[in-house]
Amino acid sequence: GKKTSDASASGGAKALSLAVIPKGTTHEFWKSIHAGAARAARELGVEILWKGPQKEDDRAQQITVVEDFISRGVDGIVLAPLDDRALMRPVRDAVREKIPVVIIDSALQGSDYVSYVSTDNYKGGVLAARRLGELLGGQGRIFLIRYQEGSASTVQREAGFYDTVKKEFPGLVLLVQDQYAGATTETAYQLAENLISRFPDVEGVFAPNESSTFGTLRALQESRLAGKVVFVGFDSSPKLIQGLRDGHIQGLVLQNPDKMGYLGVKTIVAHLRGEPVEKIIDTGVVLATLDNMDAPEIRALLSPDLTLIDD
Amino acid sequence: MIPGPAAPPVLRMSGVSKSFGATRALDGVSFELGRGEVHALIGENGAGKSTMMKVLSGALAPDAGRMEIDGRPYAPSGPLDGLRSGVAMIYQELTLAPHMTVEENVVLGREVHRAGWLDREAMRRKVRETLELVGHPEIPRDAPVGRLSVGVKQVVEIARALLNESRILVMDEPTSSLPLEDSQRLFEIIRRLRDQGVSVIYISHFLEEVQRVADRYTVLRDGRSVGSGRMEGTRLEDIIQLMVGRELTQLIPRVEHTLGETVLSLDGLKGARMAAPISLTLARGEILGIAGLIGSGRTEMLRALFGLDEVEGGAIVVSGEALAGRTPWTRIGRGLGLLSEDRQGEGLALSMSVADNMTLSDLTPYRRGGLLSPSLQRRGASSWIEKLQIKARGPAQPVADLSGGNQQKVALARLLHQKAGVFLLDEPTRGIDVVSKSQIYEWIGELAREGKAVLFVSSYLPELLGISDTIAVFHRGALVESRPVAEWDATSLMAAATVGRAPRTAPSSPRSSA
Amino acid sequence: MSRQHRDRLSKALNFFGPFIGLLLVIALFALIPEVQGRFLRFANLKSVATQSVIVALGALGMTLIIISGGIDLSAASNIALSSVIAAYAVNAGLPPLAAVALGVATGGLVGLANGALVTRLRLVPFIVTLGMMGIARGAAKWIAGNQKIDAPMTWVNELMAKTPHPPWLLLAPGVWIVIVFAVVLAVVLRSTVFGRHVFAVGSNEATARLCGIRTDRVKVLVYALAGLFCGLSGVMEFSRLTVGDPTVAVGLELDIIAAVVIGGGSLSGGEGSILGTMIGVLIMSFLRNGCTMMGWPNYIQEIIIGAIIVIAVTLDRLRHR
Amino acid sequence: MSRQHRDRLSKALNFFGPFIGLLLVIALFALIPEVQGRFLRFANLKSVATQSVIVALGALGMTLIIISGGIDLSAASNIALSSVIAAYAVNAGLPPLAAVALGVATGGLVGLANGALVTRLRLVPFIVTLGMMGIARGAAKWIAGNQKIDAPMTWVNELMAKTPHPPWLLLAPGVWIVIVFAVVLAVVLRSTVFGRHVFAVGSNEATARLCGIRTDRVKVLVYALAGLFCGLSGVMEFSRLTVGDPTVAVGLELDIIAAVVIGGGSLSGGEGSILGTMIGVLIMSFLRNGCTMMGWPNYIQEIIIGAIIVIAVTLDRLRHR
Ligand SMILES: Nc1ncnc2c1ncn2[C@@H]1O[C@H](COP(=O)(O)OP(=O)(O)OP(=O)(O)O)[C@@H](O)[C@H]1O
Ligand SMILES: Nc1ncnc2c1ncn2[C@@H]1O[C@H](COP(=O)(O)OP(=O)(O)OP(=O)(O)O)[C@@H](O)[C@H]1O
Ligand SMILES: [Mg+2]
Ligand SMILES: [Mg+2]
């Protein structure tokens, strides 16, 4: 089980039991959220149940998970909704059962939740576009690789990137802009490889999340284009950090998932203890480059401390 | 009742041709069937009988030719069309739905219903009546057909064909797995139908049977009709001459052979599906015939003996050594070989070639340096095709394309090829023409002469009496009587099979009472 | 009479047999102290029932197909397509009833196409429906413009509301719809000529044809019917999600097939029952629900469900010995 | 002689037949002006070949299984598990060769378990491998701790390098490994007793048993062999990704099965060939590659690939008439 509880100072009172529901459980990103949530849980002396949909990115399954936790009768839910609409009803059901909900990572329509803790995804896309545009001097042929149909947060990043390119760098030519990398590294790898076969003269690439960034990186490395093509990606993992260091990646847009998880749990506990909370909390995005990657605050984002959640 | 030449035929086929790839199964065949007559269709294996009947029933579309029923053109688009035009058929290869019950199978396609809703009571009644008619009211109507023996399945098929009210009833070897009793009952039914004006086309390789039941006959050879006439006054020899183009002197040849030491003995063998333990012995050079009614447990004994069913008790001793192991593989290793009664379900891998089917149980002769040589394998198979005169395009032809009788020969060839020492033959002549039959008898005799032992299960008494040294009779799962062949005759065999014991001296016609 | 006695016993076993697996699963969780109290509460049973609706509807049609000796890999894509169409229609301002009808009809059309390809081209159903799986999924994404379709709330979304509108319904209308169709289909299979012919085609197609059954017609009908059920399932999916999502239900076809097989269906045709299938669906739903309530990590859940599938079918086979 | 002539013609057709679908697909893209120049360039062919390795290895084993009348839904999960194990081993500091061996052995063990369950419990392979699909995937996630396993670069990662290390290899070592194994397996199927027994078991298991073939042993061997191929495929996946990713290859089992069936394999057993399967793999790879190069949106790709699967098999059936 994944209970991170602590025999805390609160003594006799029954520890709060919170469900933290990510969109999936296997990306580094979610591990960081888990770590942040676990840190908060330890500090606050509450118990968290960590559980995502069984199939990654499956809306229907996430609804099921929320319902099952309502059945179990948890005290509060921290949810990263896979869909801003579809999760409304289960969230409303939770509220009806007196279970408050804090939304993290992606937005939810309506206002049934206590607070919304997230990255500004659109801004992340803007940062990436500016980096790419600047390095290419505003001129060049580029790929916009998309992640997956219907994934809200990446759609916003792609939109931020696309809008910025159109507005600020009219000299950049989008060679492709409606190709989806799919859920796994392998599918992203194949897509990038095939795109490079078609357009070997590409000069810049943007990929909107960890798996598509890594898949593209592999394809660039294999085609001997890594380092020659300006490549900006999203999120971090050891291999991506290595890519940054080797000069194969010119920029990684970093969110702060650890903070998101931490603040998510912290906010719901505060609410449960009757303290006032902000309705919207921004956890910020930054751009990591070869130059700033060894700064302590960036390093903390690049390789978050996951020791709290070893299972 | 037999119509004169003036009466118009119910069915007329003329110039019907059908080819399967390079095989010309029917080559402009012509045929006439009178109203209320039983018409025998006779021919060697592969002559085209089944093909012709499938064309008639609508299961196959002819390449050329015309058919008329009652003077009106008849060109069925499928079996349903055929059934609607009053053509019912019992197919040579068992065609039952294994998961469905006996009752469901009998009424299949002819369900009694009101606006789509089944009327179970009415169907139940009809099925019960039909099973009574064929003399097997004891067949469990709620049992899935897949669990029944081949003989019972054949009864179910007959019941199904009789259920349909048809004007033309085609029976393609309906009695190949039936013992005498049941055949005779079937003949009575056929006569009754004939008297009601139904025309019956009857295909069988049992010529005496045919002679007894049919009014007229047509002989097919190589897809052409080579003669037809009234059965009355026609000698069997003449028909055989028409069939094969030469005279056949001896239908059941006897090959002299001598008995040696015991090679196989069963001591209280009890298989999972056997009703009672069985003990018997078999000597080198012995042909042991086994008689019995449908479901008397002969097949089940063979299956346990060969390791296809679980053995629960008793011992099997081969050449003085008890048989260990529980799989057919160990049996084959000790020189046993089994010919299955269910050639399509179990006997043959239909999608594989003739060569593969013949050599599957012993591929070692075709290995060269660890690899199998397909050409050697084909050559090996070719020699058997020649020896057994199997009608096939060649060793590479899939077995599924052969006629029923030729398929049976392929299965037999496998046993001969694997050089078994003890042959367990379950209805080996099922669906085989007279000429090939006499060939097979001869081979069995030869085998005995070479010192092989043969266990010969058959429902056809003349062949049992003709080639066995000893005949054992099964009754309700138990071996009730075993005697040298000289002490048996058809009547005493029937008596033993039906009531479970036989008088020493052959009495006059004991009827069944079980 | 000992024989009669044994017969009655084996009949009883055959009747209760299918439930054994389900009862085992329920007992398993009902005994774990952590969720004990809550697992068997009506509220939880209600949500398990609601969660089962989508798979159950797909599995009803799949039972028909599997009995007839076929298989339908496109079921899940078909569900997604139908849900997208229903959402699209609502969004386009059609009356909700028309949207539901359109969704169901879409499913039926895909099923009809499957049936037509299987019978006309004489292809194995596995391939036809594998192809259709891609086609339907692609079409869903196309129509939805690679996005989910947000549709305004209508009464359609009430179909899968855990707390139904007239509260005396107790269960979501979708659950009642499943129950009604399950009963109807069970009766059709047992007591109509069509049902009998479905079994016959699955048991031995050649025999069925020779007996004058229009096997092609039966098969087309079976696939079309199953398609309609997928369409209805898609509508339920839309009702539950409140959006039309072209990426929903990926891989669900295997869950649906597993439910049928756990319930005694045989992939070689001729065997299967509606009751069994429904129990198969519930076994899987209760397992998922229990595992989630326990807060077990997904990988444990995956391993357990995989093992249970094998165990359930093994038990079923033992029962049939 | 007309007869001989026709025979030779039909032999030629039978030989070239399988290639027709592939040639059609290649011609299709080679003629479209937009990608014409680039599609047939060696560099592109090289990357198509490399992309095919993982599916090809899985499909080699799947061909054996399908010929023997079985199916393996756990193939993709098995690939993921093996790749995780190989990464884990490299990460743990084992010599790369040992890691490769461990990965392959893992695949073999999963296959062996499949075979044992199929033969001992007498369950249908569909169910056994459906269960194993969940079990292996869950185990992979468990071992990897729900994360990618980052492993240091070793020569293992060279196996799938598009530009191989001794440049005279021209193709990635992984491609050569596929070619070698394909040839070996084709010979085994055609010209060994074991190969013949695999066909016999698939064609009619009862007959095979009657002929003294130890059908259970053949089946266990087939599943174990196929497992080893999945293991090797997993190692290649690890080599390609340079990390062990437990979520890789989800749904790939259907691609693998489709490749075998497009190549003439029959899901009812007894039919199939290695050459056909390899062509099936290439058809799918070229389609994906071509569609991406054309820049067609993914949904169009999905629809086209779905349609091609149906068309390819239809052509194959027509050829056999
Ligand atoms: N489906 C088929 N494909 C290819 N050839 C076939 C097919 N069916 C029958 N044949 C061939 O047609 C010829 C006639 O076969 P048919 O089954 O009509 O013979 P038959 O007279 O019924 O023989 P038997 O007495 O052995 O049943 C045979 O040479 C057989 O090999
Ligand atoms: N009249 C019957 N009613 C019901 N079941 C029967 C009947 N006859 C046989 N069976 C089934 O068949 C089995 C015995 O058949 P078996 O094949 O061993 O007999 P057989 O002597 O070889 O007869 P057959 O000529 O039918 O092959 C029994 O276990 C029984 O289940
Ligand atoms: Mg015949
Ligand atoms: Mg028998």
XYZ file of N, CA and C and ligand atoms in Angstrom, chain B residues 18-21 23-26 43-54 60 92-93 172-173 203 205 220 223 343 391-393 397-398 400-407 431-433, ligand 1:
169
model
N -18.987 -31.006 -62.597
C -18.450 -30.236 -61.464
C -16.967 -30.547 -61.327
N -16.169 -29.517 -61.303
C -14.728 -29.707 -61.114
C -14.278 -29.010 -59.847
N -13.308 -29.625 -59.186
C -12.614 -28.956 -58.088
C -11.198 -28.717 -58.557
N -10.898 -27.515 -58.953
C -9.568 -27.269 -59.500
C -9.329 -28.191 -60.674
N -9.473 -31.426 -60.526
C -10.205 -32.700 -60.422
C -11.591 -32.567 -61.048
N -11.889 -33.438 -62.022
C -13.243 -33.467 -62.577
C -14.039 -34.485 -61.797
N -14.825 -34.021 -60.839
C -15.565 -34.959 -59.999
C -16.792 -35.483 -60.738
N -17.468 -34.595 -61.464
C -18.621 -35.003 -62.265
C -18.366 -34.574 -63.704
N -20.918 -46.798 -56.847
C -19.672 -46.455 -57.527
C -18.500 -46.552 -56.574
N -17.331 -46.604 -57.169
C -16.117 -46.680 -56.381
C -15.956 -45.432 -55.520
N -14.982 -45.493 -54.628
C -14.624 -44.293 -53.878
C -14.125 -43.235 -54.854
N -14.684 -42.070 -54.720
C -14.226 -40.991 -55.589
C -14.914 -40.980 -56.933
N -15.954 -41.826 -57.118
C -16.639 -41.849 -58.400
C -17.461 -40.575 -58.604
N -17.803 -39.911 -57.525
C -18.545 -38.659 -57.659
C -19.937 -38.716 -57.065
N -20.237 -39.751 -56.313
C -21.588 -39.904 -55.776
C -21.959 -38.753 -54.838
N -21.083 -38.530 -53.877
C -21.406 -37.482 -52.898
C -21.477 -36.127 -53.577
N -20.575 -35.901 -54.495
C -20.579 -34.620 -55.205
C -21.906 -34.424 -55.936
N -22.350 -35.478 -56.599
C -23.599 -35.395 -57.347
C -24.765 -35.087 -56.420
N -24.760 -35.704 -55.270
C -25.862 -35.477 -54.340
C -25.790 -34.086 -53.724
N -24.563 -33.599 -53.539
C -24.443 -32.236 -53.003
C -24.934 -31.218 -54.027
N -23.610 -27.672 -53.316
C -22.602 -27.290 -54.306
C -23.315 -26.780 -55.550
N -22.720 -37.671 -46.051
C -21.818 -38.768 -45.720
C -21.012 -38.455 -44.466
N -20.466 -37.242 -44.418
C -19.701 -36.871 -43.241
C -20.687 -36.313 -42.230
N -26.659 -40.629 -48.033
C -25.290 -40.918 -48.454
C -24.620 -41.761 -47.374
N -24.567 -43.027 -47.592
C -23.987 -43.984 -46.646
C -24.517 -43.813 -45.233
N -27.191 -44.356 -51.207
C -25.799 -44.626 -51.548
C -25.206 -45.517 -50.482
N -21.913 -48.696 -49.866
C -20.945 -49.656 -50.390
C -21.281 -51.074 -49.956
N -22.011 -45.120 -61.131
C -21.143 -44.011 -61.534
C -19.711 -44.507 -61.642
N -17.126 -39.999 -62.524
C -17.983 -38.849 -62.746
C -18.959 -38.994 -63.895
N -13.040 -40.191 -38.728
C -11.873 -39.821 -39.525
C -11.750 -38.323 -39.710
N -7.173 -42.305 -54.824
C -7.462 -41.311 -55.857
C -7.128 -39.927 -55.337
N -5.951 -39.436 -55.684
C -5.553 -38.094 -55.248
C -4.670 -37.509 -56.334
N -4.636 -36.181 -56.401
C -3.794 -35.559 -57.428
C -2.333 -35.801 -57.150
N -1.629 -32.825 -52.152
C -3.025 -32.374 -52.083
C -3.533 -32.427 -50.632
N -4.262 -31.392 -50.222
C -4.825 -31.447 -48.865
C -5.831 -32.585 -48.758
N -8.445 -32.787 -47.160
C -9.843 -32.348 -47.163
C -10.488 -32.512 -48.523
N -9.682 -32.473 -49.598
C -10.240 -32.542 -50.948
C -10.571 -33.954 -51.406
N -10.142 -34.975 -50.662
C -10.382 -36.339 -51.147
C -11.804 -36.786 -50.830
N -12.266 -37.788 -51.567
C -13.572 -38.366 -51.253
C -13.457 -39.162 -49.961
N -14.615 -39.398 -49.359
C -14.632 -40.046 -48.058
C -13.821 -41.332 -47.994
N -14.045 -42.186 -48.961
C -13.363 -43.465 -48.953
C -11.860 -43.308 -49.087
N -11.454 -42.387 -49.925
C -10.019 -42.186 -50.108
C -9.372 -41.583 -48.873
N -10.125 -40.775 -48.161
C -9.612 -40.270 -46.887
C -9.340 -41.430 -45.941
N -17.220 -46.669 -45.223
C -17.275 -45.809 -46.391
C -16.332 -46.204 -47.499
N -15.894 -47.456 -47.515
C -14.949 -47.873 -48.543
C -15.649 -48.783 -49.548
N -15.347 -48.628 -50.822
C -16.069 -49.396 -51.835
C -15.656 -50.864 -51.830
N -14.004 -30.091 -51.950
C -13.293 -30.797 -52.849
N -12.151 -30.261 -53.353
C -11.427 -30.943 -54.271
N -11.753 -32.163 -54.736
C -12.875 -32.739 -54.268
C -13.701 -32.089 -53.301
N -14.739 -32.880 -53.015
C -14.581 -34.002 -53.771
N -13.457 -33.904 -54.535
C -13.007 -34.906 -55.496
O -14.067 -35.264 -56.314
C -14.064 -36.645 -56.601
C -15.403 -37.235 -56.271
O -15.617 -37.212 -54.865
P -16.937 -37.717 -54.165
O -16.828 -37.312 -52.750
O -18.106 -37.267 -54.921
O -16.798 -39.297 -54.300
P -17.748 -40.441 -53.781
O -18.236 -41.148 -54.965
O -18.736 -39.904 -52.841
O -16.702 -41.364 -53.031
P -16.824 -42.161 -51.640
O -17.488 -43.428 -51.932
O -15.417 -42.392 -51.265
O -17.545 -41.293 -50.709
C -12.904 -37.231 -55.813
O -11.830 -37.428 -56.683
C -12.546 -36.169 -54.816
O -11.169 -36.167 -54.585
